[in-house]
mmCIF file of C-alpha atoms in Angstrom:
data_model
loop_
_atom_site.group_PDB
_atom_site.id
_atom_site.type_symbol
_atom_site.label_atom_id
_atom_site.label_comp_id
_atom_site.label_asym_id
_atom_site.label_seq_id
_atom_site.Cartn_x
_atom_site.Cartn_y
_atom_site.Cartn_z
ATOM 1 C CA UNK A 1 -4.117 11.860 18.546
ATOM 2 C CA UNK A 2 -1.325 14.462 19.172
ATOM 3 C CA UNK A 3 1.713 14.784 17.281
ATOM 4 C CA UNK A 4 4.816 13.421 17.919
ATOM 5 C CA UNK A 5 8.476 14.387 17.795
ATOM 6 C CA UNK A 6 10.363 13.526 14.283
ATOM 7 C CA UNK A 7 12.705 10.590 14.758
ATOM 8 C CA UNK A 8 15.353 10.861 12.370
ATOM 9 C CA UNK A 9 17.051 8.354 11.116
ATOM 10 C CA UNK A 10 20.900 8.682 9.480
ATOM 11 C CA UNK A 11 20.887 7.760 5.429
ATOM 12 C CA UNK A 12 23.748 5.571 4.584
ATOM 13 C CA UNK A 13 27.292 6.885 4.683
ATOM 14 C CA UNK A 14 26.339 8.594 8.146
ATOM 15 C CA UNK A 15 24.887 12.082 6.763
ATOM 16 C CA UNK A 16 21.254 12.996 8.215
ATOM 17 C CA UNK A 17 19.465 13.660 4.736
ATOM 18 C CA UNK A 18 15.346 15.403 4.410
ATOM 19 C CA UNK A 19 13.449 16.352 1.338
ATOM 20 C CA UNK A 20 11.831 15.331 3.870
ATOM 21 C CA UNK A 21 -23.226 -9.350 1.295
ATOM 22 C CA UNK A 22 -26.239 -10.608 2.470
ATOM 23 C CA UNK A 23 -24.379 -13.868 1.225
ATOM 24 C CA UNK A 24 -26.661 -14.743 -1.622
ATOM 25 C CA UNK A 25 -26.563 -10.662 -2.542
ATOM 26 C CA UNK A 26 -23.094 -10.535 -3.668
ATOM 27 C CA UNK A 27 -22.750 -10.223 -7.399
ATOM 28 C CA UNK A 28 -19.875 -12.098 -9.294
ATOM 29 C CA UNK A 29 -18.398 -9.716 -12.043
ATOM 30 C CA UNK A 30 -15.776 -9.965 -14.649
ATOM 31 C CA UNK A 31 -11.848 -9.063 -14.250
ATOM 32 C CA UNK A 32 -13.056 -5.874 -14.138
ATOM 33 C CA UNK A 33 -14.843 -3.200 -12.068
ATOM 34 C CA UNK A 34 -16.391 0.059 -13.312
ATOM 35 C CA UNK A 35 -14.472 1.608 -9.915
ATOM 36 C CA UNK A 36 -11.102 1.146 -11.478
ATOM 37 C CA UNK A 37 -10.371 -2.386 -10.467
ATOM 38 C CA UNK A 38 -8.869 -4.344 -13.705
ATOM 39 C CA UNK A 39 -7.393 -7.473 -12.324
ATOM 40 C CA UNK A 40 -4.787 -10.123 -14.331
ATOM 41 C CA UNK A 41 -3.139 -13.305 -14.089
ATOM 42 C CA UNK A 42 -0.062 -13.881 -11.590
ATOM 43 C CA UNK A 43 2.051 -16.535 -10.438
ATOM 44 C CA UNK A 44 -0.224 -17.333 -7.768
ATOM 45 C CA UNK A 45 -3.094 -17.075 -9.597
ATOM 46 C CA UNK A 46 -5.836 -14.590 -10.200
ATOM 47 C CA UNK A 47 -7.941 -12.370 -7.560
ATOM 48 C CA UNK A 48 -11.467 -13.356 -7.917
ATOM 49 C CA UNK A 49 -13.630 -9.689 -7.825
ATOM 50 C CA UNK A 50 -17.392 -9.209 -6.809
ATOM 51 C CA UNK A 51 -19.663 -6.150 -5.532
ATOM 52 C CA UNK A 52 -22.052 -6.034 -2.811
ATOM 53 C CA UNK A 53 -24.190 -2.862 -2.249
ATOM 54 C CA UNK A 54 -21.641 -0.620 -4.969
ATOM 55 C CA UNK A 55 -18.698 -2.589 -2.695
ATOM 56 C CA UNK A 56 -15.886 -3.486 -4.844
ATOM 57 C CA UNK A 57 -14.465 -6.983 -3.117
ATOM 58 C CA UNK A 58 -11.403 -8.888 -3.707
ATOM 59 C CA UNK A 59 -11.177 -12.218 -3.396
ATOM 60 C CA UNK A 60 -6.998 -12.620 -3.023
ATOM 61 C CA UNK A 61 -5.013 -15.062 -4.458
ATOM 62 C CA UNK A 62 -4.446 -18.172 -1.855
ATOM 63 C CA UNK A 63 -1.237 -17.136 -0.080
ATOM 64 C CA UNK A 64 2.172 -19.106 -0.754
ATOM 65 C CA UNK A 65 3.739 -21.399 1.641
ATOM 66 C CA UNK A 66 5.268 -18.341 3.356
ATOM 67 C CA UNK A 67 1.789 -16.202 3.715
ATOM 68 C CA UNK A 68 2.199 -14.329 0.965
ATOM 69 C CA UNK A 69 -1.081 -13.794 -1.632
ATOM 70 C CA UNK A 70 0.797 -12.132 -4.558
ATOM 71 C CA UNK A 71 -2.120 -10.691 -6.846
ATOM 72 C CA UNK A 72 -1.547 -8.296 -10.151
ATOM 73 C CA UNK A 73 -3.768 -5.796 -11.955
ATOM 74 C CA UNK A 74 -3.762 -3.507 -14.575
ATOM 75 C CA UNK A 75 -5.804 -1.119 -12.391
ATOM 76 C CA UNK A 76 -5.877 -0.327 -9.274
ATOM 77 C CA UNK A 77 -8.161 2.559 -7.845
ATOM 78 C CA UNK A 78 -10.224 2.876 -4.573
ATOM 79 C CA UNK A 79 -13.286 5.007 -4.611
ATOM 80 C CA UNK A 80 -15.027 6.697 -1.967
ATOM 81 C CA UNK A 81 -17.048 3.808 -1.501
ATOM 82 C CA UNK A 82 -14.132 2.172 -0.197
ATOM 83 C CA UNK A 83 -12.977 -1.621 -1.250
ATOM 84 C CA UNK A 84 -12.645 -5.063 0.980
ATOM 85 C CA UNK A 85 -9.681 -7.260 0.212
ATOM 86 C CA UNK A 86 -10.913 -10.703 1.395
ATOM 87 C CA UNK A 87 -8.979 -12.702 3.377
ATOM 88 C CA UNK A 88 -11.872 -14.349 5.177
ATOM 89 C CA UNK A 89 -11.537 -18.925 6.273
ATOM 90 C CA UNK A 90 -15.156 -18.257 7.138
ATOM 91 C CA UNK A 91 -18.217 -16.109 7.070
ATOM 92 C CA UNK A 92 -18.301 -12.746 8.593
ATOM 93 C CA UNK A 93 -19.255 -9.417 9.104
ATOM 94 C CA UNK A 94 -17.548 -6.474 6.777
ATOM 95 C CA UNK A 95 -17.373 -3.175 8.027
ATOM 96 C CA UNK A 96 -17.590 -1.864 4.368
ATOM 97 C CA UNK A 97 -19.486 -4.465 2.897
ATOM 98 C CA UNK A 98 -22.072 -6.246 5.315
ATOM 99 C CA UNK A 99 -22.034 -9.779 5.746
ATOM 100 C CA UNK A 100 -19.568 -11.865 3.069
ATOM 101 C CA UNK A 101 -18.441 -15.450 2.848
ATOM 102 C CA UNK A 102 -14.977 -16.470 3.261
ATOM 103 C CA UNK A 103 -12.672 -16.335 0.376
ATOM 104 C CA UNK A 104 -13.226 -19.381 -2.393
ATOM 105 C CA UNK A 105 -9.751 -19.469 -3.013
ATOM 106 C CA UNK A 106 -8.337 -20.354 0.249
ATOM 107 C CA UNK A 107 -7.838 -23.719 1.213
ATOM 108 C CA UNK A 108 -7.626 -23.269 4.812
ATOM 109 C CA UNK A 109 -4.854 -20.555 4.813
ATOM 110 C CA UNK A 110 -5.000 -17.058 5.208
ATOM 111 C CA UNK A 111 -2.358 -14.357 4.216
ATOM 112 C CA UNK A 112 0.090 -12.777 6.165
ATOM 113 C CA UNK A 113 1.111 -10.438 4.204
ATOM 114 C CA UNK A 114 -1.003 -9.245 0.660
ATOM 115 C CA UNK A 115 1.135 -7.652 -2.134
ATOM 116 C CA UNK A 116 -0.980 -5.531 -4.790
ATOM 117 C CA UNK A 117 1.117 -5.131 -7.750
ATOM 118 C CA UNK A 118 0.464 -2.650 -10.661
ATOM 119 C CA UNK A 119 1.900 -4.282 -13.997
ATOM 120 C CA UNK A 120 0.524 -1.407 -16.341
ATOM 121 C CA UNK A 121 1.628 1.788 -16.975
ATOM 122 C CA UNK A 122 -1.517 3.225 -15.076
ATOM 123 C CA UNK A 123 -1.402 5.274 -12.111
ATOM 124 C CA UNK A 124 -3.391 4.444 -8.889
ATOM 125 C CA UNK A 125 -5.915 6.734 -7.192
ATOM 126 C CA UNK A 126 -6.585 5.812 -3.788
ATOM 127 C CA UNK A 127 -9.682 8.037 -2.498
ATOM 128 C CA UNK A 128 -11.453 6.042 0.414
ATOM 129 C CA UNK A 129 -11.011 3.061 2.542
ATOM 130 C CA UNK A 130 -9.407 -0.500 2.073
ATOM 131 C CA UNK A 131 -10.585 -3.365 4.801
ATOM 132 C CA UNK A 132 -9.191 -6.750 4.815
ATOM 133 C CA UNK A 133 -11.887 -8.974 5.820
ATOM 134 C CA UNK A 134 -10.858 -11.770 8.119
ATOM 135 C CA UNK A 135 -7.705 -12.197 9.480
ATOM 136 C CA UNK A 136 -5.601 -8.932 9.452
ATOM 137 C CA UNK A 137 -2.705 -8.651 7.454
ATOM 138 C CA UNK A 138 -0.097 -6.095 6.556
ATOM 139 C CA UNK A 139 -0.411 -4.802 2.775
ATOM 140 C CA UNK A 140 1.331 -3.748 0.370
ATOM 141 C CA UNK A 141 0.510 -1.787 -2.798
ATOM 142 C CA UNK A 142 3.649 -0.939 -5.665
ATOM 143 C CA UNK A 143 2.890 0.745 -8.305
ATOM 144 C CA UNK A 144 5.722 2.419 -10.457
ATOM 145 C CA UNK A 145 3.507 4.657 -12.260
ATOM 146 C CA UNK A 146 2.462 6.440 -9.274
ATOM 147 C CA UNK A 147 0.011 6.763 -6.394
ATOM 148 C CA UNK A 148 -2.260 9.569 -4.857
ATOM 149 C CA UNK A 149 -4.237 9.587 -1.753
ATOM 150 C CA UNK A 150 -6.905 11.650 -0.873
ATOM 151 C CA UNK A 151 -9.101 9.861 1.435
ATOM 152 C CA UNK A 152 -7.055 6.277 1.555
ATOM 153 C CA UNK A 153 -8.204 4.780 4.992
ATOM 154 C CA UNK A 154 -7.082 0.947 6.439
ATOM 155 C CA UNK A 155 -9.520 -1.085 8.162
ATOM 156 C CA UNK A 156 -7.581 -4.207 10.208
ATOM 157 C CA UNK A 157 -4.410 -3.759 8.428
ATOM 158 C CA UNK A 158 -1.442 -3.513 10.915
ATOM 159 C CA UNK A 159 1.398 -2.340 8.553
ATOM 160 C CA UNK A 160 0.598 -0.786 5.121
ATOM 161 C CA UNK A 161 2.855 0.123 2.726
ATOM 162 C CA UNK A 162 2.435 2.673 -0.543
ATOM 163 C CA UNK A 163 5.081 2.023 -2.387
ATOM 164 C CA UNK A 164 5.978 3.972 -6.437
ATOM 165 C CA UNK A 165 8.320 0.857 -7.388
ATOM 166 C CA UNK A 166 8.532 -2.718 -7.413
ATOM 167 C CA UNK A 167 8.375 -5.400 -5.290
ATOM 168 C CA UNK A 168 11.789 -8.231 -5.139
ATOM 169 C CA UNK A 169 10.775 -11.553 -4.674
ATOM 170 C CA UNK A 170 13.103 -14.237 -3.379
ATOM 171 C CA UNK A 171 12.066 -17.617 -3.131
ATOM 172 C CA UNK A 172 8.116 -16.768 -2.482
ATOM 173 C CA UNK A 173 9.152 -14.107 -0.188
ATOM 174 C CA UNK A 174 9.333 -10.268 -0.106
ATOM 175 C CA UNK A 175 12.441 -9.340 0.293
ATOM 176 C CA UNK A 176 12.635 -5.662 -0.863
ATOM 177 C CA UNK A 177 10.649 -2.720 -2.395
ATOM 178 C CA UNK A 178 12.433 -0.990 -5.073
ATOM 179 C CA UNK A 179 12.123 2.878 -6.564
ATOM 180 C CA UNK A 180 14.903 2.286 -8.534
ATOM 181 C CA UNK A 181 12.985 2.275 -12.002
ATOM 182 C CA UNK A 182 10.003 4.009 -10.898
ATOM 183 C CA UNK A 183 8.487 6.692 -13.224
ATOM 184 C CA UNK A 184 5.854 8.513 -10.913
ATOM 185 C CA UNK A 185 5.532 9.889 -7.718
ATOM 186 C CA UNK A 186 3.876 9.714 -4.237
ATOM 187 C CA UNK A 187 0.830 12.631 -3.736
ATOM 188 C CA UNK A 188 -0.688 13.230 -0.711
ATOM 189 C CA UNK A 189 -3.848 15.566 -1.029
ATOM 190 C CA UNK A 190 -6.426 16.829 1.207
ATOM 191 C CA UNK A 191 -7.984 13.969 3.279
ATOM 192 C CA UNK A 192 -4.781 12.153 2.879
ATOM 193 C CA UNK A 193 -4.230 8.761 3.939
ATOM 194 C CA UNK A 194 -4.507 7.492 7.758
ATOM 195 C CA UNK A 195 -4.207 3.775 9.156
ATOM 196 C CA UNK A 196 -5.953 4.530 12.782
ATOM 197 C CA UNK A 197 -4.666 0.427 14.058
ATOM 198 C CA UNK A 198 -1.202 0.368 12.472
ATOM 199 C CA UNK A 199 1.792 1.818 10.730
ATOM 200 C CA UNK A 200 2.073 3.421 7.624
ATOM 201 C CA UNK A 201 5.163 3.487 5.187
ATOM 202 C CA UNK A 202 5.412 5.671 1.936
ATOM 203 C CA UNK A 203 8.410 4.604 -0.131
ATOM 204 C CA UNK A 204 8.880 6.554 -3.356
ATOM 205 C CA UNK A 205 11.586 8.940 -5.410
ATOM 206 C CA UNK A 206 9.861 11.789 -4.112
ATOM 207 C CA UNK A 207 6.451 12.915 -2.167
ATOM 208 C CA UNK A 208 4.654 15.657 -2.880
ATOM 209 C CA UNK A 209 1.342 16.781 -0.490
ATOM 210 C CA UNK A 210 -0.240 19.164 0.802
ATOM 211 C CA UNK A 211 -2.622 16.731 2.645
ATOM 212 C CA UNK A 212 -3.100 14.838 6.040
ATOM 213 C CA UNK A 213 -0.717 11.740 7.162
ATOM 214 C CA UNK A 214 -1.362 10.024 10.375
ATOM 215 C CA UNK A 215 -0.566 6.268 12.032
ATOM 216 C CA UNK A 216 -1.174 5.152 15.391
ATOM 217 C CA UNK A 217 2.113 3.595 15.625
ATOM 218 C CA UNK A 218 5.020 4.562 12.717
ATOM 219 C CA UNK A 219 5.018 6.717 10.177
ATOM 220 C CA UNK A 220 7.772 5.858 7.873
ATOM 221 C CA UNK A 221 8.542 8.353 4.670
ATOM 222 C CA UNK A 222 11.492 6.519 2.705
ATOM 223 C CA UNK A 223 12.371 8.887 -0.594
ATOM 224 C CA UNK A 224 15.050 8.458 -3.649
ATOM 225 C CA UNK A 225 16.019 6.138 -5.457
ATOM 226 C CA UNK A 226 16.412 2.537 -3.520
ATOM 227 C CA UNK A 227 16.012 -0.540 -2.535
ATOM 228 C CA UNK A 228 14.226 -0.873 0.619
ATOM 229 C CA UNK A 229 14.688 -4.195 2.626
ATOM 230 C CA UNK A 230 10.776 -5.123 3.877
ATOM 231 C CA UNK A 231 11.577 -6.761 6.947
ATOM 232 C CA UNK A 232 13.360 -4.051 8.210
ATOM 233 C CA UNK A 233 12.785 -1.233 6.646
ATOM 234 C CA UNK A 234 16.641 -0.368 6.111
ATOM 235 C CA UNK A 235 17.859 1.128 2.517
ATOM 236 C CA UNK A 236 19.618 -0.473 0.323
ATOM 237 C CA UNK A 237 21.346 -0.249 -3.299
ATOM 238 C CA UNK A 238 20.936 3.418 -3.157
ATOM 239 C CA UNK A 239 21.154 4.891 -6.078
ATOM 240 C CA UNK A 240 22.200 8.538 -5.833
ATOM 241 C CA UNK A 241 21.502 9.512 -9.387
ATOM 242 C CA UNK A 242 18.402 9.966 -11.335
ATOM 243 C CA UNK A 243 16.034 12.815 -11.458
ATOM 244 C CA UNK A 244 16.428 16.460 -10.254
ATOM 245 C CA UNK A 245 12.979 16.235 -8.523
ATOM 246 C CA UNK A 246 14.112 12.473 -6.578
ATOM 247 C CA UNK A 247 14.288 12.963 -3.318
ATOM 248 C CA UNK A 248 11.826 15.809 -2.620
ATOM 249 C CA UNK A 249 9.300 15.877 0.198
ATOM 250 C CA UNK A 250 6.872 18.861 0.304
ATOM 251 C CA UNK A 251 7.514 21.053 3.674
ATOM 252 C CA UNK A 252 4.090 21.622 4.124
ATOM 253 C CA UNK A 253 4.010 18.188 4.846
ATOM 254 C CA UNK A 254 6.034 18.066 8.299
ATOM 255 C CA UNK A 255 2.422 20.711 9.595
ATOM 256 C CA UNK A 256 0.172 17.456 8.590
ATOM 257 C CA UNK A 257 1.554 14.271 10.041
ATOM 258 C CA UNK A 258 0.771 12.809 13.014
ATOM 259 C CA UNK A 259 1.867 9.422 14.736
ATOM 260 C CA UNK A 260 3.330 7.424 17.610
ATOM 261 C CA UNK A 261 6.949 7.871 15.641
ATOM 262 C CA UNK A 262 7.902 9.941 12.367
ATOM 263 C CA UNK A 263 10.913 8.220 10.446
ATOM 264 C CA UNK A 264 11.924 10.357 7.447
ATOM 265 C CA UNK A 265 15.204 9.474 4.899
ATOM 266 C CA UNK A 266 16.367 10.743 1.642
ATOM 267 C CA UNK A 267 19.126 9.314 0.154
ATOM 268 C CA UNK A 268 19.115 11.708 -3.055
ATOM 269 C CA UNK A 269 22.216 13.684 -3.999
ATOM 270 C CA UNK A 270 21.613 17.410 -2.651
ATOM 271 C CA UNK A 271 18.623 16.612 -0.012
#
């Protein structure tokens, strides 16, 4: 995969801005997982876990009328052993896992899109591969507290998103990703994070890495304080103010990203 050349886009107000398994062998376990998995009740319900073979596996919350499966936790951490995020109607084959059944929540619909939402005030460590068994769907994980990657990997996910902030729900849907409140920040360290079938977006007050990026189609870096329509990825609500650090993206990071497109925007005051 060769690099391609940054395409920047224009913050609002016009001003170009940077800071730059067997079946039978999987193993039901409680709400939590020794790998840093502590699940909790949402509106949609509750994410089911297991393990097969040291495998955490997640079996998502049925999806809403408009394909969304909106599951909470207290923690969320991937290990090196990776993690499957089932959104199986039948039986299959796992890359990461071996052979699983589909997921007992579903009632004959899969998700579209599968929000991960972080409701402590714990920090996620993302350090190996996340697969969504069954039908592919684009992910989300928000997380106010903060997120590092070192190692983070998709496996059928067209568009993922890492997101320090909320999500904003409207009427079952996601409408927007907001940094607005967010307390942490977005790390990137050695192995970094890659999604080899999709897009990757990275939506935070500031970034900080000194790791490896890379998509096979975007590569969106979104940084400040804002409200981020999902759909289209266009900012919104900006909020100029806030910390001295918002903003920031590490310039050793534009040597270790590659994709079919870069998009980078800051929409903090001075960057």
């Amino acid at each position: 995969m060769s690099a391609k050349p940054f395409a920047f886009h224009l913050a609002p107000g016009g001003k170009l801005r940077w800071a730059i398994a067997s079946l039978f062998l999987l193993a039901p376990v409680p709400n939590a997982l020794a790998t840093g998995i502590v699940v909790a009740p949402g509106p949609g319900g509750t994410a089911q876990l297991q393990t097969r073979d040291g495998v955490p596996i997640v079996n998502i919350v049925a999806p809403n009328g408009s394909g969304l499966s909106h599951n909470q936790f207290l923690d969320y951490n991937v290990d090196r052993q990776g993690l499957v995020l089932n959104n199986a109607l039948q039986a299959g084959q796992s890359q990461l896992a071996g052979q699983l059944a589909a997921n007992p929540q579903f009632q004959g619909q899969a998700a579209s899109v599968i929000l991960n939402e972080v409701i402590s005030r714990n920090a996620s460590a993302i350090n190996g591969a996340q697969e969504i068994f069954g039908r592919g769907a684009d992910y989300v994980l928000a997380n106010p507290n903060g997120i590092s990657l070192n190692g983070a990997a998709f496996i059928n996910t067209p568009n993922a998103s890492l997101v320090v902030g909320r999500p904003e729900l409207n009427d079952g849907k996601l409408q927007a990703l907001s940094t607005r409140d967010a307390t942490g920040e977005l790390s990137v360290r050695g192995a970094g994070l890659q999604n080899s079938e999709g897009s990757i977006n990275l939506i935070a007050p500031r970034i900080d890495s000194d790791g490896k990026l890379g998509a096979r189609d975007d590569l969106n870096l979104t940084v400040g304080r804002n409200s981020v329509d999902y759909a289209s990825g266009q900012v919104r609500d900006v909020d100029p103010s806030g910390h001295s650090r918002d903003g920031r993206i590490d310039a050793r990071l534009f040597g270790a990203m590659q994709a079919g497109r870069i998009n980078i925007i800051s929409t903090a005051e001075g960057a």
